[in-house]
N, CA, C and O of each residue as an XYZ file, in Angstrom:
500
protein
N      36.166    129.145     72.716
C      34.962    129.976     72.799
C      34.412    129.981     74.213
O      34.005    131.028     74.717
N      34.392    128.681     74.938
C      33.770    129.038     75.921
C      34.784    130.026     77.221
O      34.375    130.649     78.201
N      35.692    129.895     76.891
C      36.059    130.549     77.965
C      36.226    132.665     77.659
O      36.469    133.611     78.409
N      35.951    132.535     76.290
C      35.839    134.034     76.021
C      34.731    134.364     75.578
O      34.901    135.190     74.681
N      33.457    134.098     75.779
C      31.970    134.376     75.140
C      32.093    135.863     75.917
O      31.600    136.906     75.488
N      32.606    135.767     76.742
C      32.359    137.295     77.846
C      32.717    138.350     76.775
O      31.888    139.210     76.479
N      33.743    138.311     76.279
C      33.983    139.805     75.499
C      33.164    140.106     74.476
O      33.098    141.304     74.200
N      32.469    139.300     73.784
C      31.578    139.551     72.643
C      30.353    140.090     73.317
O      29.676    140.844     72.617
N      29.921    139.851     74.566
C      28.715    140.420     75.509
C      29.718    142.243     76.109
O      29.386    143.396     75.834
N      30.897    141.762     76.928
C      31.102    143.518     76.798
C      31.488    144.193     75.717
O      31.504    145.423     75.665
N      31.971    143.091     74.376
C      31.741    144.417     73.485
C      30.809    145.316     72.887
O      30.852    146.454     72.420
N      29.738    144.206     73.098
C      28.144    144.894     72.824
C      28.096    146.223     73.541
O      27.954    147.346     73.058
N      28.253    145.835     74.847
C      27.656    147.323     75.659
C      28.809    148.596     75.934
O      28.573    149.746     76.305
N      30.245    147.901     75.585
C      30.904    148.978     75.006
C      30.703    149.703     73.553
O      30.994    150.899     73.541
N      30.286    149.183     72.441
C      29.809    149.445     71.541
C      28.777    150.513     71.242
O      28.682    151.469     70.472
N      28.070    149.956     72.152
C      26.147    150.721     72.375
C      26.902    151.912     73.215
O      26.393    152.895     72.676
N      27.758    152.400     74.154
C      28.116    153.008     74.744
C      28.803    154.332     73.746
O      28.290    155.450     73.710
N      29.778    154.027     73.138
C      30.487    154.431     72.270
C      29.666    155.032     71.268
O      29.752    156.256     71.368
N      28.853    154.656     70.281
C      28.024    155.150     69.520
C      27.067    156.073     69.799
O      26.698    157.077     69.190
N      26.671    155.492     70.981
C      25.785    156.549     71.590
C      25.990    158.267     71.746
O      25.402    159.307     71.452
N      27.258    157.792     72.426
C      28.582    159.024     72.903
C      28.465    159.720     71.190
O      27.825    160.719     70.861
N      28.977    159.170     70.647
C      29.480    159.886     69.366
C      27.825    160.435     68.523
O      27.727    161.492     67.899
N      27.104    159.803     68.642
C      25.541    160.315     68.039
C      25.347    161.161     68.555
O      24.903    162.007     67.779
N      25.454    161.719     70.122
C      25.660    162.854     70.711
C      26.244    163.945     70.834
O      26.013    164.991     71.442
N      27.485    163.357     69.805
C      28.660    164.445     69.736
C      29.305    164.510     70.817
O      29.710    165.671     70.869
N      29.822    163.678     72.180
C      30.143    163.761     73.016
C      31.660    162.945     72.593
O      31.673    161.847     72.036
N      32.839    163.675     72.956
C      33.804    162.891     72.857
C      33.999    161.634     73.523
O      33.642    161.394     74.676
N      34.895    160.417     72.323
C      34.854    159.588     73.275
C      36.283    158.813     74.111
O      37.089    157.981     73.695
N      36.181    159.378     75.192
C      37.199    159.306     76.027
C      37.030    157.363     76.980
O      35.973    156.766     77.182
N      38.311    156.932     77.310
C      38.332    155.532     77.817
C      37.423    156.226     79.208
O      36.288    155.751     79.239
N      37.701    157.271     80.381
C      37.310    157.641     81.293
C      35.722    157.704     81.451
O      35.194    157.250     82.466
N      34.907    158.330     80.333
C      33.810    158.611     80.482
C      32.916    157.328     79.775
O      31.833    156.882     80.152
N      33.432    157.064     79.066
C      33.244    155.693     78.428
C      32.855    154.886     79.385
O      31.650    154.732     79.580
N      33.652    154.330     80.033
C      33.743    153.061     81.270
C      32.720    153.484     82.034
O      31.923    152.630     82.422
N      32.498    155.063     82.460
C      31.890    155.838     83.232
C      30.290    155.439     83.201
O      29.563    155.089     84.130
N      30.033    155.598     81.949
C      28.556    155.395     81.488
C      28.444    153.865     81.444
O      27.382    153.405     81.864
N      29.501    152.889     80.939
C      29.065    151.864     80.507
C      29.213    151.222     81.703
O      29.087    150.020     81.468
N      29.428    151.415     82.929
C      29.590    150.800     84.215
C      28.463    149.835     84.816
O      28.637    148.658     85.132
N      27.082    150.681     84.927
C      25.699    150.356     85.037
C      25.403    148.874     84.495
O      24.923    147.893     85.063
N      25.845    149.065     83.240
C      25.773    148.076     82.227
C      26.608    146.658     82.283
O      26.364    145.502     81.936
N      27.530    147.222     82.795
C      28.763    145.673     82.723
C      28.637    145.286     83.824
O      28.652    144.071     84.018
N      28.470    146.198     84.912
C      28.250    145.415     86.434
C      26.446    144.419     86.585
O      26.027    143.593     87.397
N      25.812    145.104     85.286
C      24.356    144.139     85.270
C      24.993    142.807     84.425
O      24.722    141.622     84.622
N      25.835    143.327     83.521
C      26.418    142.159     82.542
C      26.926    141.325     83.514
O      27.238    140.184     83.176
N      27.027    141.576     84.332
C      28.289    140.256     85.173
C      27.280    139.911     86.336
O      27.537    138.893     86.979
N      26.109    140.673     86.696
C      25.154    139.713     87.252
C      24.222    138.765     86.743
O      23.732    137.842     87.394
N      23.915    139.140     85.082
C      23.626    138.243     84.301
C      24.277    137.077     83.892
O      23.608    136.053     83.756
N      25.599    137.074     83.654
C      26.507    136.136     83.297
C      26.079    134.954     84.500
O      25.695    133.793     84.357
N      26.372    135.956     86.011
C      26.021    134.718     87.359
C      25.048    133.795     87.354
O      24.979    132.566     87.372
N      24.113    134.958     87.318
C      22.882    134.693     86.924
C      22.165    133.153     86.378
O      21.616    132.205     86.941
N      22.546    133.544     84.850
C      22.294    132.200     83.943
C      23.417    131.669     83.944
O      23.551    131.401     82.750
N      24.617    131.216     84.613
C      26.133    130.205     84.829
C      26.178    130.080     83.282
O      26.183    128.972     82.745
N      26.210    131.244     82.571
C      26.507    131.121     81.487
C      27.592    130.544     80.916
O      27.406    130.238     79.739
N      28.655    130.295     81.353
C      30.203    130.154     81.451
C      29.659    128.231     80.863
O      30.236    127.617     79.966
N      28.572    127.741     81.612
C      28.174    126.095     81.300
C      28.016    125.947     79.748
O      28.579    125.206     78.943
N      26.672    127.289     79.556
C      27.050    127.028     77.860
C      26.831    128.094     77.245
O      25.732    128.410     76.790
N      27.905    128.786     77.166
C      27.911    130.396     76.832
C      27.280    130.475     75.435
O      27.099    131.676     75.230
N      26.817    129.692     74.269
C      26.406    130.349     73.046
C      24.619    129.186     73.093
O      23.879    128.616     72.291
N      24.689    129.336     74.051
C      22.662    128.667     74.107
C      22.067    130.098     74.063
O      22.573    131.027     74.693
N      20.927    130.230     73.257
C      20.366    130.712     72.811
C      19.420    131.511     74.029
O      19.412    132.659     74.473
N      18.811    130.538     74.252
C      18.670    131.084     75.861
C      19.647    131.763     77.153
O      19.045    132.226     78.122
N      21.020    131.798     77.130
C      21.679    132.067     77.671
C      21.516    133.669     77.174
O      21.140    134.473     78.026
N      21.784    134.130     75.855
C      21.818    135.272     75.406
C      20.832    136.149     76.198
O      20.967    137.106     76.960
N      19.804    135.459     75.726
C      17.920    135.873     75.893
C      18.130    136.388     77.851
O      17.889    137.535     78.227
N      18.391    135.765     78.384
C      18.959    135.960     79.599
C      19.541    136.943     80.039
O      19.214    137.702     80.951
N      20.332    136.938     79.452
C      21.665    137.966     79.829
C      21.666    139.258     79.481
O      22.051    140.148     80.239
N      21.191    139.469     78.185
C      20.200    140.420     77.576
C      19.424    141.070     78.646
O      19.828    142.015     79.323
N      18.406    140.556     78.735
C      17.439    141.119     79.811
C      17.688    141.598     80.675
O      17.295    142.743     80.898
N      18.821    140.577     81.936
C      19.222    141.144     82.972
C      19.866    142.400     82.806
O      19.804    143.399     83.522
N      20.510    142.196     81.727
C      21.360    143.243     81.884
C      21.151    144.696     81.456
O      22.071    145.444     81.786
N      20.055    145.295     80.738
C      18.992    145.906     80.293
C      18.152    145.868     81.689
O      18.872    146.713     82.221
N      17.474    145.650     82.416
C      16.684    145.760     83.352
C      17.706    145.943     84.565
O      17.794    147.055     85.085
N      18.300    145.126     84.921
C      19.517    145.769     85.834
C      20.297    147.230     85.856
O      20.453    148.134     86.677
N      20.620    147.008     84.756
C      21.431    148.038     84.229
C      20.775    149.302     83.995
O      21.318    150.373     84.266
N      19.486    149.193     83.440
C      18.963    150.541     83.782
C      18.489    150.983     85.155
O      18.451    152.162     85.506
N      18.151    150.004     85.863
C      17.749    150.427     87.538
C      19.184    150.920     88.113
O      19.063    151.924     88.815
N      20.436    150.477     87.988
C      21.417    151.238     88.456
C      21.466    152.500     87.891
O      21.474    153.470     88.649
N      21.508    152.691     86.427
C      21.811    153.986     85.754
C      20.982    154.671     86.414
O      21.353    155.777     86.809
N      19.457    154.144     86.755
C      18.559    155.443     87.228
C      19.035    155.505     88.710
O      19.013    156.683     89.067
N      19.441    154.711     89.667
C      18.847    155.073     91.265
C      20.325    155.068     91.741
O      20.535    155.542     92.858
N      21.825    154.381     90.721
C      22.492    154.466     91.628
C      23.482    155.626     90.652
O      24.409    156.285     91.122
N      23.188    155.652     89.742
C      24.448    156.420     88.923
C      23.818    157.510     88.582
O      24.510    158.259     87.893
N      22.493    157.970     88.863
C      21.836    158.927     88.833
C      21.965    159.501     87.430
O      22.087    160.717     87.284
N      21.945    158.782     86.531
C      21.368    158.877     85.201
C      19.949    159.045     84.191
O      18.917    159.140     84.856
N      19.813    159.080     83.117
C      18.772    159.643     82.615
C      18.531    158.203     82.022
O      19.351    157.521     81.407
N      16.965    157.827     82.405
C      16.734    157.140     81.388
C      15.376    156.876     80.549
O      14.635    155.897     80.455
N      15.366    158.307     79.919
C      14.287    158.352     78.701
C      13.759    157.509     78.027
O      14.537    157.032     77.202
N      12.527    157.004     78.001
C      11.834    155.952     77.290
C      12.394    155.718     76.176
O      12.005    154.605     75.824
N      13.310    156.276     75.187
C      13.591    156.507     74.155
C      15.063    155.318     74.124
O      15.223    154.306     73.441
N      16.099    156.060     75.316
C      16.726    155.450     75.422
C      16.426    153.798     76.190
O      17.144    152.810     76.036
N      15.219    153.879     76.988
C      15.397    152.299     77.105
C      15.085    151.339     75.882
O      15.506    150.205     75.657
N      14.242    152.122     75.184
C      13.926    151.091     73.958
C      15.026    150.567     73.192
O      15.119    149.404     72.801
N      16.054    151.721     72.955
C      17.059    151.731     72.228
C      18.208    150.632     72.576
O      18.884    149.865     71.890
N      18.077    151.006     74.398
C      19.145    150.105     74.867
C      18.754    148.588     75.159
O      19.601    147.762     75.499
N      17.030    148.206     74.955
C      16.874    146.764     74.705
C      17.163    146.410     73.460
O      18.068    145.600     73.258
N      16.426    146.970     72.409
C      16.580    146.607     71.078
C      18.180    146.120     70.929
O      18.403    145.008     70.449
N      19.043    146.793     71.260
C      20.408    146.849     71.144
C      21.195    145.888     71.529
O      22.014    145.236     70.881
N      20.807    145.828     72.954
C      21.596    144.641     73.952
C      20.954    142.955     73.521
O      21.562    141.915     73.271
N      19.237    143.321     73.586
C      18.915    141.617     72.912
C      19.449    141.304     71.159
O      19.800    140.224     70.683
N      19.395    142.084     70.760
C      19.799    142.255     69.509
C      20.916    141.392     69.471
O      20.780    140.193     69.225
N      22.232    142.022     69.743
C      23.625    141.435     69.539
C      24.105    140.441     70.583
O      25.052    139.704     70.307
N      23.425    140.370     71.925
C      23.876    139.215     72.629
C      23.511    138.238     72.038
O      24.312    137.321     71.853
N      21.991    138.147     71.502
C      21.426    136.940     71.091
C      21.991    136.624     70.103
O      22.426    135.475     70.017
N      22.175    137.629     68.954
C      22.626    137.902     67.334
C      24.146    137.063     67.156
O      24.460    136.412     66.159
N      25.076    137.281     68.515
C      26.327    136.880     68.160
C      26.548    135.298     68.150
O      27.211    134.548     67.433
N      25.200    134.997     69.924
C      25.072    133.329     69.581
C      24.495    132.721     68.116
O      25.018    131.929     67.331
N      23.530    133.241     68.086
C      22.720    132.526     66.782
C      23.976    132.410     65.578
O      23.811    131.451     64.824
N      25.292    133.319     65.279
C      25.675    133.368     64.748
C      27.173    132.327     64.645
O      27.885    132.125     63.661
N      27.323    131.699     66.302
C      27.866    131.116     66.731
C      27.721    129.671     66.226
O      28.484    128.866     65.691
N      26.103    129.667     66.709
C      25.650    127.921     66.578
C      25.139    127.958     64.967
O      24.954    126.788     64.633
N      24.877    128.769     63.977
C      24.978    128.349     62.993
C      26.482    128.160     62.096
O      26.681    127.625     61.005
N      27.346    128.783     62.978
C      28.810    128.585     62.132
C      28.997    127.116     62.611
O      29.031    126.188     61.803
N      29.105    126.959     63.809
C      29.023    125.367     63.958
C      28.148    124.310     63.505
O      28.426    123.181     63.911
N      27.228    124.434     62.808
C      26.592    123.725     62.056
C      27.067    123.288     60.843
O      27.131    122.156     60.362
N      27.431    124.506     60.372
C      28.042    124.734     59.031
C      29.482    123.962     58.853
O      29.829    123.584     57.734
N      30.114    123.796     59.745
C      31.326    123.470     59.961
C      31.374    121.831     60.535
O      32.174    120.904     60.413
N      30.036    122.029     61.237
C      29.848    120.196     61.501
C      29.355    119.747     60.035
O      29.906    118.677     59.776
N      28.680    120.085     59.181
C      28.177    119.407     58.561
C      29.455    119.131     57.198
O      29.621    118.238     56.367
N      30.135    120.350     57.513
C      31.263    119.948     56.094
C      32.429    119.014     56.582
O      33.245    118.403     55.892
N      32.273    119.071     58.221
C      32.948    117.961     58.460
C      32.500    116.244     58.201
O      33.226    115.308     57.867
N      31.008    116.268     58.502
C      31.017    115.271     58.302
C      30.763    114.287     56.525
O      30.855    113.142     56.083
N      30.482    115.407     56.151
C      30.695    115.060     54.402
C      31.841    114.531     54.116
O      31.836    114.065     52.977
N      32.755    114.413     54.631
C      34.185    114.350     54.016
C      34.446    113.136     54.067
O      34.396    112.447     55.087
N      34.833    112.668     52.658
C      35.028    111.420     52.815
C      36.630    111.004     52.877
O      37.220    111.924     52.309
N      37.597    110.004     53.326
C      38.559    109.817     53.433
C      39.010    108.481     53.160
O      40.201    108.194     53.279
């Protein structure tokens, strides 16, 4: 896990990317895809720096982090460098979204390991 927490964070914002596309009716192509979700993964990977998430990729706080940056980053590029739209509508959408499942996938992380510590340690032998 720790060395792949990264893809469960870009699959989020490939995800949010993708859906988006298709709620729009916009085909979804790998080209335009990457295109839009660029903003986003290049904030994702200053967030990752950011909080040295890589130390403990499913802390709860790490998410909460990374989330943010990458949502606040990521929309200041979409607006000033990728010259994108970003409608109040869509920022709400794209926090709700990004804290949502970054955080959502840890919480879901450290309670499977709970679950799994605790049936370990029941076991009698």
């Amino acid at each position: 896990m720790k060395r792949w927490f990264w893809v469960f964070d870009v699959a989020t914002v490939l995800a949010f990317v993708i859906i988006g596309r298709d709620t729009h009716g916009f085909v979804t192509d790998w080209a335009e895809t990457l295109r839009v979700a660029a903003p986003f993964l290049l904030a994702l990977s200053i967030g990752i720096g950011i909080t040295r998430a890589w130390e403990r990729p499913t802390r709860i706080l790490t998410g909460v982090g990374i989330s943010v940056i990458t949502v606040v980053v990521g929309l200041g590029f979409r607006k000033y460098v990728f010259d994108a739209g970003t409608a109040n509508t869509f920022v709400i959408l794209t926090s709700a979204w990004m804290i949502v499942w970054m955080v959502g996938w840890r919480l879901v992380a450290n309670l499977t390991a709970r679950i799994m510590g605790s049936r370990r340690g029941s076991i009698t032998t």
